[in-house]
CSV table of C-alpha atoms in Angstrom, one decimal:
chain,number,residue,atom,x,y,z
K,235,MET,CA,8.7,7.8,29.1
K,236,LYS,CA,12.0,6.2,30.1
K,237,LYS,CA,15.0,5.5,27.9
K,238,LEU,CA,13.7,2.0,27.5
K,239,ASP,CA,10.4,3.3,26.1
K,240,TRP,CA,12.1,5.6,23.7
K,241,TYR,CA,14.5,2.8,22.6
K,242,ILE,CA,11.7,0.3,21.8
K,243,LEU,CA,9.4,3.0,20.3
K,244,GLY,CA,12.1,4.3,18.0
K,245,LYS,CA,12.8,0.8,16.7
K,246,PHE,CA,9.1,0.2,16.2
K,247,LEU,CA,8.4,3.4,14.2
K,248,THR,CA,11.6,3.2,12.1
K,249,THR,CA,11.0,-0.4,11.2
K,250,PHE,CA,7.4,0.4,10.3
K,251,VAL,CA,8.4,3.3,8.1
K,252,PHE,CA,11.1,1.3,6.3
K,253,THR,CA,8.7,-1.7,5.8
K,254,MET,CA,5.9,0.5,4.6
K,255,LEU,CA,8.1,2.5,2.1
K,256,THR,CA,9.6,-0.7,0.8
K,257,ILE,CA,6.3,-2.5,0.1
K,258,THR,CA,4.8,0.7,-1.3
K,259,VAL,CA,7.7,1.2,-3.8
K,260,ILE,CA,7.3,-2.4,-4.9
K,261,ALA,CA,3.6,-1.9,-5.4
K,262,VAL,CA,4.2,1.3,-7.4
K,263,VAL,CA,6.7,-0.5,-9.7
K,264,ILE,CA,4.4,-3.4,-10.3
K,265,ASP,CA,1.4,-1.1,-11.0
K,266,THR,CA,3.5,1.1,-13.3
K,267,SER,CA,4.6,-1.9,-15.3
K,268,GLU,CA,1.0,-3.1,-15.7
K,269,LYS,CA,-0.3,0.3,-16.8
K,270,ALA,CA,2.7,1.4,-18.9
K,271,ASP,CA,0.7,1.2,-22.1
K,272,ASP,CA,-2.2,3.2,-20.6
K,273,PHE,CA,0.2,5.9,-19.4
K,274,VAL,CA,1.7,6.3,-22.8
K,275,LYS,CA,-1.7,6.4,-24.5
K,276,SER,CA,-2.9,9.1,-22.1
K,277,GLY,CA,-0.3,11.5,-23.5
K,278,LEU,CA,0.4,13.0,-20.1
K,279,SER,CA,3.8,14.1,-18.9
K,280,THR,CA,5.6,12.4,-16.1
K,281,TRP,CA,4.6,15.2,-13.6
K,282,GLU,CA,1.0,15.0,-14.7
K,283,LEU,CA,1.0,11.3,-14.2
K,284,VAL,CA,2.4,11.8,-10.7
K,285,THR,CA,-0.2,14.5,-9.8
K,286,HIS,CA,-3.2,12.9,-11.6
K,287,TYR,CA,-2.6,9.3,-10.6
K,288,PHE,CA,0.2,8.4,-8.2
K,289,PHE,CA,-0.9,11.1,-5.7
K,290,GLY,CA,-4.0,9.0,-5.4
K,291,PHE,CA,-2.6,5.5,-5.9
K,292,VAL,CA,0.2,5.7,-3.2
K,293,PRO,CA,-2.2,6.6,-0.3
K,294,PHE,CA,-4.7,4.0,-1.6
K,295,ILE,CA,-2.1,1.2,-1.5
K,296,MET,CA,-0.7,2.3,1.8
K,297,SER,CA,-4.2,2.3,3.4
K,298,MET,CA,-4.7,-1.3,2.2
K,299,ILE,CA,-1.5,-2.6,3.7
K,300,PHE,CA,-1.2,-0.3,6.8
K,301,PRO,CA,-2.4,-2.7,9.5
K,302,LEU,CA,-0.4,-5.6,8.1
K,303,MET,CA,2.8,-3.5,7.8
K,304,VAL,CA,2.4,-2.6,11.5
K,305,PHE,CA,2.1,-6.2,12.4
K,306,ILE,CA,5.1,-7.3,10.3
K,307,ALA,CA,7.2,-4.5,11.6
K,308,THR,CA,6.4,-5.5,15.2
K,309,ILE,CA,7.2,-9.1,14.5
K,310,TYR,CA,10.5,-8.2,12.7
K,311,PHE,CA,12.1,-5.8,15.2
K,312,SER,CA,10.8,-7.7,18.3
K,313,SER,CA,12.1,-11.1,17.0
K,314,LYS,CA,15.5,-9.5,16.3
K,315,MET,CA,15.7,-8.0,19.8
K,316,ALA,CA,14.7,-11.4,21.2
K,317,SER,CA,17.4,-13.2,19.2
K,318,GLN,CA,19.9,-10.8,20.7
K,319,SER,CA,18.7,-11.5,24.3
K,320,GLU,CA,17.6,-7.9,24.8
K,321,PHE,CA,14.3,-8.8,26.3
K,322,ILE,CA,16.0,-11.2,28.7
K,323,ALA,CA,18.2,-8.4,29.9
K,324,ILE,CA,15.2,-6.1,30.3
K,325,LEU,CA,13.2,-8.6,32.3
K,326,ALA,CA,16.3,-9.6,34.3
K,327,GLY,CA,16.7,-5.9,35.3
K,328,GLY,CA,13.4,-6.0,37.1
K,329,VAL,CA,11.1,-4.6,34.5
K,330,ARG,CA,7.7,-6.4,34.4
K,331,TYR,CA,6.6,-7.8,31.1
K,332,ASN,CA,3.4,-5.6,31.1
K,333,ARG,CA,5.6,-2.6,31.7
K,334,MET,CA,7.8,-3.5,28.8
K,335,LEU,CA,4.8,-3.5,26.5
K,336,ARG,CA,4.1,0.2,27.2
K,337,PRO,CA,6.0,1.5,24.2
K,338,TYR,CA,4.2,-1.0,22.0
K,339,VAL,CA,0.9,0.4,23.2
K,340,ILE,CA,2.0,4.0,22.7
K,341,GLY,CA,3.3,3.3,19.2
K,342,ALA,CA,0.2,1.4,18.2
K,343,ALA,CA,-2.0,4.3,19.5
K,344,LEU,CA,0.0,6.8,17.5
K,345,LEU,CA,-0.1,4.9,14.3
K,346,GLY,CA,-3.8,3.9,14.8
K,347,SER,CA,-4.8,7.5,15.5
K,348,PHE,CA,-2.9,8.7,12.4
K,349,PHE,CA,-4.5,6.0,10.3
K,350,TRP,CA,-8.0,6.8,11.6
K,351,VAL,CA,-7.7,10.5,10.6
K,352,ALA,CA,-6.3,9.5,7.2
K,353,SER,CA,-9.2,7.0,6.6
K,354,GLN,CA,-11.8,9.6,7.5
K,355,TYR,CA,-10.5,12.5,5.4
K,356,TRP,CA,-7.3,12.0,3.4
K,357,ILE,CA,-7.6,8.6,1.7
K,358,PRO,CA,-11.1,9.4,0.2
K,359,LYS,CA,-9.6,12.4,-1.5
K,360,ALA,CA,-6.8,10.3,-2.8
K,361,ASN,CA,-9.3,7.7,-4.1
K,362,GLU,CA,-11.1,10.5,-6.0
K,363,ILE,CA,-7.8,11.3,-7.8
K,364,ARG,CA,-7.1,7.7,-8.6
K,365,THR,CA,-10.6,6.7,-9.8
K,366,ASN,CA,-11.0,9.9,-11.9
K,367,PHE,CA,-7.8,9.0,-13.7
K,368,GLN,CA,-8.9,5.4,-14.2
K,369,SER,CA,-12.3,6.4,-15.5
K,370,THR,CA,-10.7,8.9,-18.0
K,371,TYR,CA,-7.7,7.2,-19.3
K,372,ILE,CA,-7.7,3.5,-18.4
K,373,ASP,CA,-11.3,2.2,-18.4
K,374,PRO,CA,-13.8,4.9,-19.5
K,375,HIS,CA,-16.7,2.4,-19.5
K,376,SER,CA,-16.2,1.2,-16.0
K,377,THR,CA,-18.4,2.0,-13.0
K,378,TYR,CA,-15.9,4.6,-11.9
K,379,ASN,CA,-17.5,6.9,-14.4
K,380,GLY,CA,-21.0,6.0,-13.5
K,381,ASP,CA,-23.4,4.2,-15.8
K,382,PRO,CA,-22.1,4.8,-19.4
K,383,TYR,CA,-25.6,4.3,-20.9
K,384,ARG,CA,-28.1,7.1,-21.4
K,385,SER,CA,-31.2,5.0,-20.9
K,386,ASN,CA,-31.2,5.3,-17.1
K,387,SER,CA,-34.2,5.4,-14.8
K,388,PHE,CA,-34.2,6.6,-11.3
K,389,TYR,CA,-37.0,6.4,-8.7
K,390,LEU,CA,-36.4,8.3,-5.5
K,391,ARG,CA,-38.1,9.3,-2.3
K,392,VAL,CA,-37.4,12.9,-1.8
K,393,ASN,CA,-39.0,13.3,1.6
K,394,SER,CA,-41.7,11.5,3.7
K,395,GLU,CA,-44.5,12.5,1.2
K,396,THR,CA,-42.8,13.1,-2.2
K,397,TYR,CA,-41.7,10.5,-4.7
K,398,VAL,CA,-40.1,11.3,-8.0
K,399,GLY,CA,-39.0,9.4,-11.1
K,400,LEU,CA,-36.7,10.2,-14.0
K,401,ARG,CA,-36.5,8.2,-17.2
K,402,TYR,CA,-33.8,8.1,-19.8
K,403,TYR,CA,-31.5,10.3,-17.7
K,404,ASP,CA,-28.3,11.5,-19.5
K,405,THR,CA,-25.6,11.9,-16.9
K,406,ALA,CA,-23.4,14.0,-19.3
K,407,GLN,CA,-26.1,16.4,-20.4
K,408,LYS,CA,-27.9,16.4,-17.0
K,409,ARG,CA,-31.2,15.9,-18.8
K,410,ALA,CA,-34.1,13.5,-18.4
K,411,GLY,CA,-36.5,12.5,-21.1
K,412,ALA,CA,-39.4,12.2,-18.8
K,413,PHE,CA,-40.2,13.2,-15.2
K,414,PHE,CA,-43.0,12.6,-12.7
K,415,MET,CA,-43.6,13.5,-9.1
K,416,SER,CA,-46.3,12.4,-6.7
K,417,LYS,CA,-47.1,13.5,-3.2
K,418,ILE,CA,-48.9,11.0,-1.0
K,419,LYS,CA,-50.6,11.7,2.3
K,420,ASN,CA,-52.8,9.2,4.3
K,421,ASN,CA,-52.3,6.7,1.4
K,422,GLN,CA,-53.9,9.2,-1.0
K,423,ILE,CA,-52.2,11.0,-3.9
K,424,TYR,CA,-53.1,14.6,-3.5
K,425,TYR,CA,-50.5,16.0,-6.0
K,426,ASN,CA,-49.2,14.7,-9.3
K,427,LEU,CA,-46.9,16.3,-11.8
K,428,ARG,CA,-45.6,15.0,-15.1
K,429,ALA,CA,-43.2,16.6,-17.6
K,430,GLU,CA,-41.9,15.7,-21.0
K,431,SER,CA,-38.3,16.7,-20.2
K,432,MET,CA,-36.2,17.9,-17.3
K,433,LYS,CA,-32.9,19.7,-17.3
K,434,TRP,CA,-30.5,20.9,-14.6
K,435,ASP,CA,-29.9,24.7,-14.6
K,436,THR,CA,-26.2,25.0,-13.6
K,437,ALA,CA,-26.5,28.8,-12.9
K,438,LYS,CA,-29.5,28.8,-10.6
K,439,LYS,CA,-29.0,25.3,-9.2
K,440,ASN,CA,-32.5,24.0,-9.8
K,441,TRP,CA,-34.4,21.9,-12.4
K,442,ILE,CA,-36.3,23.2,-15.4
K,443,LEU,CA,-39.3,21.2,-16.5
K,444,SER,CA,-40.9,21.4,-20.0
K,445,ASN,CA,-44.5,20.7,-21.0
K,446,VAL,CA,-45.7,20.1,-17.5
K,447,VAL,CA,-49.1,18.6,-16.6
K,448,GLU,CA,-50.0,19.4,-13.0
K,449,HIS,CA,-52.8,17.7,-11.0
K,450,SER,CA,-53.9,18.5,-7.5
K,451,ASN,CA,-56.7,17.0,-5.4
K,452,ASP,CA,-57.8,18.3,-2.0
K,453,GLY,CA,-60.5,15.6,-1.5
K,454,LEU,CA,-63.3,17.8,-2.8
K,455,LYS,CA,-61.9,19.3,-5.9
K,456,GLU,CA,-59.5,18.2,-8.5
K,457,THR,CA,-57.6,20.7,-10.7
K,458,ALA,CA,-55.3,20.3,-13.7
K,459,ARG,CA,-53.3,22.8,-15.7
K,460,LEU,CA,-50.7,22.8,-18.4
K,461,ILE,CA,-47.5,24.7,-17.9
K,462,PRO,CA,-45.0,25.2,-20.8
K,463,THR,CA,-42.0,25.8,-18.5
K,464,MET,CA,-41.6,25.3,-14.8
K,465,ARG,CA,-38.7,25.5,-12.3
K,466,ILE,CA,-38.6,23.2,-9.4
K,467,ASN,CA,-36.4,22.8,-6.4
K,468,LEU,CA,-35.7,19.1,-5.5
K,469,ASN,CA,-33.5,17.7,-2.8
K,470,VAL,CA,-31.7,15.9,-5.6
K,471,LYS,CA,-28.5,17.0,-7.4
K,472,PRO,CA,-27.2,15.7,-10.7
K,473,GLU,CA,-24.1,14.1,-9.0
K,474,GLU,CA,-26.5,12.0,-7.0
K,475,LEU,CA,-28.1,10.6,-10.1
K,476,ARG,CA,-25.3,8.2,-11.1
K,477,ARG,CA,-24.5,4.6,-10.5
K,478,ASP,CA,-21.0,4.6,-9.3
K,479,ASP,CA,-20.0,1.5,-7.4
K,480,TYR,CA,-16.9,3.3,-6.0
K,481,LEU,CA,-18.7,6.4,-4.8
K,482,LYS,CA,-18.3,5.2,-1.2
K,483,ASP,CA,-14.5,5.3,-1.5
K,484,LYS,CA,-14.6,9.0,-2.6
K,485,PHE,CA,-16.7,10.3,0.2
K,486,THR,CA,-15.1,11.7,3.3
K,487,THR,CA,-16.7,10.3,6.5
K,488,PRO,CA,-18.9,13.4,7.1
K,489,GLU,CA,-20.1,13.2,3.4
K,490,LEU,CA,-20.6,9.5,3.7
K,491,ARG,CA,-22.8,9.9,6.9
K,492,HIS,CA,-24.9,12.6,5.1
K,493,PHE,CA,-25.3,10.4,2.1
K,494,ILE,CA,-26.5,7.4,4.1
K,495,ALA,CA,-28.9,9.5,6.1
K,496,LEU,CA,-30.3,11.1,2.9
K,497,GLU,CA,-30.7,7.8,1.1
K,498,GLU,CA,-32.4,6.3,4.2
K,499,ILE,CA,-35.0,9.1,4.0
K,500,ARG,CA,-35.5,8.4,0.3
K,501,GLY,CA,-36.0,4.7,1.1
K,502,ALA,CA,-33.1,3.6,-1.0
K,503,GLU,CA,-32.0,0.0,-1.0
K,504,GLY,CA,-28.5,-1.5,-0.9
K,505,LEU,CA,-27.1,0.8,1.7
K,506,ASN,CA,-25.1,-1.9,3.5
K,507,THR,CA,-22.2,-1.3,1.2
K,508,TYR,CA,-22.0,2.3,2.4
K,509,LYS,CA,-22.5,1.4,6.0
K,510,GLU,CA,-19.8,-1.3,5.7
K,511,GLU,CA,-17.4,1.4,4.5
K,512,ARG,CA,-18.4,3.7,7.3
K,513,TYR,CA,-17.8,1.1,10.0
K,514,HIS,CA,-14.7,-0.3,8.3
K,515,ARG,CA,-13.0,3.1,8.6
K,516,ASP,CA,-13.3,2.9,12.4
K,517,ALA,CA,-12.6,-0.8,12.8
K,518,THR,CA,-9.4,-1.0,10.7
K,519,PRO,CA,-7.5,1.6,12.8
K,520,PHE,CA,-8.5,-0.3,15.9
K,521,SER,CA,-7.0,-3.4,14.4
K,522,VAL,CA,-3.6,-1.7,14.4
K,523,VAL,CA,-3.6,-1.9,18.2
K,524,ILE,CA,-4.7,-5.5,18.3
K,525,LEU,CA,-2.1,-6.6,15.7
K,526,THR,CA,0.7,-4.7,17.4
K,527,MET,CA,0.0,-6.5,20.7
K,528,MET,CA,-0.3,-9.9,18.9
K,529,GLY,CA,3.0,-9.3,17.3
K,530,ALA,CA,4.6,-8.3,20.6
K,531,VAL,CA,3.3,-11.4,22.4
K,532,ILE,CA,4.5,-13.7,19.6
K,533,ALA,CA,7.9,-12.2,18.8
K,534,THR,CA,9.3,-11.2,22.2
K,535,ARG,CA,9.9,-14.9,23.1
K,536,ARG,CA,13.3,-16.2,22.2
K,537,ASN,CA,13.4,-19.4,20.2
K,538,ARG,CA,16.4,-21.6,19.6
K,539,GLY,CA,15.6,-21.9,16.0
K,540,GLY,CA,15.9,-18.1,15.5
K,541,SER,CA,13.3,-15.6,14.4
K,542,GLY,CA,12.0,-17.6,11.5
K,543,VAL,CA,9.3,-19.3,13.7
K,544,GLN,CA,8.0,-15.9,14.9
K,545,ILE,CA,7.8,-14.6,11.4
K,546,ALA,CA,6.0,-17.7,10.1
K,547,ILE,CA,3.5,-17.4,13.0
K,548,GLY,CA,3.1,-13.8,12.2
K,549,LEU,CA,2.3,-14.5,8.5
K,550,VAL,CA,-0.3,-17.1,9.5
K,551,MET,CA,-1.9,-14.6,11.9
K,552,ALA,CA,-1.9,-12.0,9.2
K,553,ALA,CA,-3.6,-14.4,6.8
K,554,ILE,CA,-6.3,-15.1,9.4
K,555,PHE,CA,-6.8,-11.4,9.9
K,556,VAL,CA,-7.2,-10.8,6.1
K,557,ILE,CA,-9.6,-13.7,5.8
K,558,MET,CA,-11.8,-12.7,8.7
K,559,ASP,CA,-11.8,-9.1,7.5
K,560,LYS,CA,-12.9,-10.1,3.9
K,561,PHE,CA,-15.5,-12.5,5.3
K,562,SER,CA,-17.1,-9.8,7.4
K,563,VAL,CA,-17.2,-7.4,4.5
K,564,THR,CA,-18.8,-10.0,2.3
K,565,PHE,CA,-21.4,-11.0,4.8
K,566,ALA,CA,-22.2,-7.4,5.5
K,567,THR,CA,-22.6,-6.3,1.9
K,568,LYS,CA,-23.9,-9.4,0.1
K,569,GLY,CA,-25.9,-11.1,2.9
K,570,ASN,CA,-28.5,-10.1,5.4
K,571,PHE,CA,-25.9,-9.6,8.2
K,572,SER,CA,-25.8,-6.1,9.7
K,573,PRO,CA,-22.4,-4.4,9.1
K,574,MET,CA,-21.8,-3.4,12.7
K,575,PRO,CA,-22.2,-7.0,14.2
K,576,GLY,CA,-20.2,-8.4,11.3
K,577,PHE,CA,-17.2,-6.2,12.1
K,578,LEU,CA,-17.5,-6.8,15.9
K,579,ILE,CA,-17.4,-10.6,15.4
K,580,SER,CA,-14.5,-10.3,13.0
K,581,TYR,CA,-12.4,-8.2,15.4
K,582,LEU,CA,-13.4,-10.2,18.5
K,583,VAL,CA,-12.1,-13.3,16.8
K,584,LEU,CA,-8.9,-11.4,16.0
K,585,LEU,CA,-8.7,-10.2,19.6
K,586,HIS,CA,-9.1,-13.8,20.9
K,587,PHE,CA,-6.1,-14.9,18.9
K,588,GLY,CA,-4.1,-12.1,20.3
K,589,CYS,CA,-5.1,-12.7,23.9
K,590,THR,CA,-4.5,-16.5,23.7
K,591,GLY,CA,-0.9,-16.1,22.5
K,592,GLU,CA,1.7,-17.8,24.7
K,593,HIS,CA,2.9,-15.4,27.4
K,594,PRO,CA,6.7,-15.2,27.1
K,595,ASN,CA,7.5,-15.3,30.8
K,596,ASN,CA,9.7,-18.4,30.5
K,597,TYR,CA,12.8,-17.7,28.5
């Protein structure tokens, strides 16, 4: 690292921090004005609002705008340096253009690595704080709080042989009005169990069945018996028996991987939404590097009209990035497109725009 590297890297990071904080403050002010009535109705103190909501909202909004703020910061400070002929002096001093881009690569790698760690572990915890506040004080009937109705039915595949069903499940009481379980082997049901009710035992971490009818069949003999009360250990916990459309945002990446693997074993459908979130957490930090290099290629060229042209081009490129990112998410979750190829195509297109930018050799 030479003085030139530290100089450009310092401008890069300080401009990014300033841009990020400015936009975040504006977002907080707008969100506060929109939710002012809800904050008053909640009856919480200022400090409670900060800890129970804004500690979750600020990281959430920062994660949404992080790649774009890196791009805008790169465009802004680079175009300013170009307008002051600093890049001309650097290149005239014998520094190759590729060598001049080294601090951009280092800064992008640092910010991208930080964002990757935050996306995997910290931001999901912040989303949990934010969504819990919203489900409690702002919209108690939203999907943040799961399905608000008590007449829920769940049908799950516990393992390769066992299938269970719960009817009229109450998420608050952790109780089901009816329960059945079937075990199938070689396309034959060899065990069947039905119960009038089912309740979660918080102390012993298992389920209690009432008025159980148990059937078993070994091929030669069939037996049946009535059991007033029966305890059963299932690979299903009460928190998994809820319809929360934002559950994927609350999981850390290890938890998300475990959830996807478990649901695949159970034969659950609609897992593309969770897989999309999993791949998106890896793809978005990578976009920080691409957007930084795009901004450097665009903004290090000096134009007679000033830096306005570079900023305009940067905004257009940012809009293309957002559109491609949203299209890939929509195709992955709503269509039959696999999440991984969807993100690869999106970011290859983005990389193409960055690589075909005009090389600013001729000043």
